[in-house]
Tab-separated table of C-alpha atoms in Angstrom:
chain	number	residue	atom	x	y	z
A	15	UNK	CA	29.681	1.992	38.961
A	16	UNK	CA	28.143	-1.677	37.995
A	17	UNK	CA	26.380	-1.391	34.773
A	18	UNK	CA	24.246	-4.118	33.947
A	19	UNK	CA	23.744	-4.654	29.609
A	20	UNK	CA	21.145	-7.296	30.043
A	21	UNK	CA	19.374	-3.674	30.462
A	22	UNK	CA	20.109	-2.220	26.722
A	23	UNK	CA	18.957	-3.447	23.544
A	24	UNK	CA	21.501	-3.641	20.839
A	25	UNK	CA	20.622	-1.677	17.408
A	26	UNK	CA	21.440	-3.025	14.461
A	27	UNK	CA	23.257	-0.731	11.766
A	28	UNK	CA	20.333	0.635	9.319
A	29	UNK	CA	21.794	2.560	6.686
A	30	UNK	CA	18.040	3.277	4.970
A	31	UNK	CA	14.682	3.865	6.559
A	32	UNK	CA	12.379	0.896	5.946
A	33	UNK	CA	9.935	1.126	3.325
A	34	UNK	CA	6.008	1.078	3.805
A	35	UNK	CA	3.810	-1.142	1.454
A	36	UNK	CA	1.880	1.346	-0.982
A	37	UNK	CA	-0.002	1.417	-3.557
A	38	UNK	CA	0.355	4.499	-6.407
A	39	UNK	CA	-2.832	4.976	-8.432
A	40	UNK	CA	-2.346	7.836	-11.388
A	41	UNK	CA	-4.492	9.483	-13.475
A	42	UNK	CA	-3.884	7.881	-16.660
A	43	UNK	CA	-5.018	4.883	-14.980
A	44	UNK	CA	-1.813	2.979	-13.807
A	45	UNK	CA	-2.103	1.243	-10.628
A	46	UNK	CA	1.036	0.132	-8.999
A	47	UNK	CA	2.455	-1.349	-6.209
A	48	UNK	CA	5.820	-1.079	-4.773
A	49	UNK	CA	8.477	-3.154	-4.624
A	50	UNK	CA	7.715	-4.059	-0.313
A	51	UNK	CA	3.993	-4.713	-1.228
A	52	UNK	CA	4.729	-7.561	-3.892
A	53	UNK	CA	6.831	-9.136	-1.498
A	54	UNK	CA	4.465	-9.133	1.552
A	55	UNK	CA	1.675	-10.551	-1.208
A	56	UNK	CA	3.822	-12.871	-2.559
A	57	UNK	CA	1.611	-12.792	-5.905
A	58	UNK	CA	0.873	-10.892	-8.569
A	59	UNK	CA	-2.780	-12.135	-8.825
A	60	UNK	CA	-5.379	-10.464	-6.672
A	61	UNK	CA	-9.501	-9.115	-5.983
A	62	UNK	CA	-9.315	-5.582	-5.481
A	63	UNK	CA	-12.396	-4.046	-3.087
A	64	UNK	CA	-12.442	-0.565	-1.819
A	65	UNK	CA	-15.053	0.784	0.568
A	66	UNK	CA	-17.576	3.441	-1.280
A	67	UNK	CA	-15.953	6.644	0.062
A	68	UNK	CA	-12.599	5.266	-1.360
A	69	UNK	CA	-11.079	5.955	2.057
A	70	UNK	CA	-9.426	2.074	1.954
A	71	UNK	CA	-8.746	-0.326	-0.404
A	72	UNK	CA	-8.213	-4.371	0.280
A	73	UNK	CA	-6.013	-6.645	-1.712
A	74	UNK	CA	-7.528	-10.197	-1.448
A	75	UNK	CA	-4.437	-13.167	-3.332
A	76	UNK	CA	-7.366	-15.476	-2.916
A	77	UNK	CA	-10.393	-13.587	-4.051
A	78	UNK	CA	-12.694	-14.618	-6.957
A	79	UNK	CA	-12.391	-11.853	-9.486
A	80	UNK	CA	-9.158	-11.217	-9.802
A	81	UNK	CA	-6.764	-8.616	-11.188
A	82	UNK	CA	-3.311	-9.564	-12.794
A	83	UNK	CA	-0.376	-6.933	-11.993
A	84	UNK	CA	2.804	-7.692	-14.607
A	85	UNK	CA	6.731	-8.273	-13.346
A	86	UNK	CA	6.830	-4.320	-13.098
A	87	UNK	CA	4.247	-4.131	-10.101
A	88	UNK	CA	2.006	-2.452	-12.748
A	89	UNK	CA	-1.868	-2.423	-14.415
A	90	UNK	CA	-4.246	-0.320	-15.861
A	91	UNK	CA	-7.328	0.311	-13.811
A	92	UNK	CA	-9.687	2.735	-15.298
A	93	UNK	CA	-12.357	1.496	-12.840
A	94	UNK	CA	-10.722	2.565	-9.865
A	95	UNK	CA	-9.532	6.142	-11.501
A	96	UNK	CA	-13.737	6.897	-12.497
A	97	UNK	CA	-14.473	5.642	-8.453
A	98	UNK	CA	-11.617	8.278	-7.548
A	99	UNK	CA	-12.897	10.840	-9.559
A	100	UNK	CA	-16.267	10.868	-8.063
A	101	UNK	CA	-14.404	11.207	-4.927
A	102	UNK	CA	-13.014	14.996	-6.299
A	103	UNK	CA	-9.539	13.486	-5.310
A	104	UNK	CA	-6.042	14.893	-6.753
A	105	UNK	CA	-4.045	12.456	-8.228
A	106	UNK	CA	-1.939	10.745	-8.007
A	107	UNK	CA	-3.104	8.948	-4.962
A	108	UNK	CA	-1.721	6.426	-2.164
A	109	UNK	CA	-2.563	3.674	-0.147
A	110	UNK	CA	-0.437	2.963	2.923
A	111	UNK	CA	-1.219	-0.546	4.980
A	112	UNK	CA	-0.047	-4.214	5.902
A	113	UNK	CA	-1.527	-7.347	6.045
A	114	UNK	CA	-4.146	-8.682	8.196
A	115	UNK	CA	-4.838	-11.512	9.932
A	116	UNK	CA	-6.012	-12.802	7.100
A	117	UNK	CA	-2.935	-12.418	4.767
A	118	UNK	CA	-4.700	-9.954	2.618
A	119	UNK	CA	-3.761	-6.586	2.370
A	120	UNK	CA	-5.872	-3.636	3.580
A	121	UNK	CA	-4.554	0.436	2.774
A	122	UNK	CA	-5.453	3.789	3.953
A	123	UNK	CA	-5.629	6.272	1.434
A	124	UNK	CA	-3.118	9.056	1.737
A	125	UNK	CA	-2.539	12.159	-0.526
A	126	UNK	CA	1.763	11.906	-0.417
A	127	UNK	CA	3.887	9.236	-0.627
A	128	UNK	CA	5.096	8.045	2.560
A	129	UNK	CA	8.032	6.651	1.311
A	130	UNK	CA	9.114	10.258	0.055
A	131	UNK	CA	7.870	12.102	2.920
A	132	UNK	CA	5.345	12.231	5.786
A	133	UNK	CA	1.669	11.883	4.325
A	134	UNK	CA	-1.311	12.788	5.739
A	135	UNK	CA	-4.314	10.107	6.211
A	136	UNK	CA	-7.801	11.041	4.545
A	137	UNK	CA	-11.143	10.426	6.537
């Protein structure tokens, strides 16, 4: 039997799943992104927008009001918490996305960490 390996695609040893960009919002107010966020944004200066229903939240390095997170991928955010809130939501809360076209950063808000285990998208 001829076996032709132009056919199969080589995989590369992966000894850890890949992380997903996310954003953890807590109750007390501490908004943080992980580790695989700050290096798609490649800053730590950004506009934060969400939509009304709090269903997704955009991350805009070039925006006009914008919102310094320290070295530890942290900040308080009481604004967002009170928006949440109105939204009867149980925290703490996620946002899962990627960048756009755009190079800004737009997440779906989840209720579990997705890089813990599976989470389940809000609508």
């Amino acid at each position: 039997m001829t076996v032709n390996y132009n056919e199969f695609e080589v995989l590369v040893p992966v000894t850890r799943k890949q992380s997903k960009q996310v954003i953890s919002i807590f109750e007390n107010g501490d908004f943080v992104i992980n580790a695989e966020l700050a290096k798609a944004l490649k800053t730590n200066r950004f506009e934060i927008r969400i939509k009304p229903d709090c269903s997704r939240i955009l991350l805009i390095p070039d925006g006009k009001i914008l919102i310094d997170v320290g070295k530890n991928n942290r900040t308080k955010n009481y604004a967002i918490i009170e928006k949440l809130t109105k939204q009867k939501v149980k925290f703490p809360i996620y946002y899962v996305g990627c960048l756009d076209e755009n190079q800004n950063w737009i997440g779906d808000l989840v209720t579990k960490n997705p890089n813990k285990h599976a989470g389940k998208v809000i609508k």
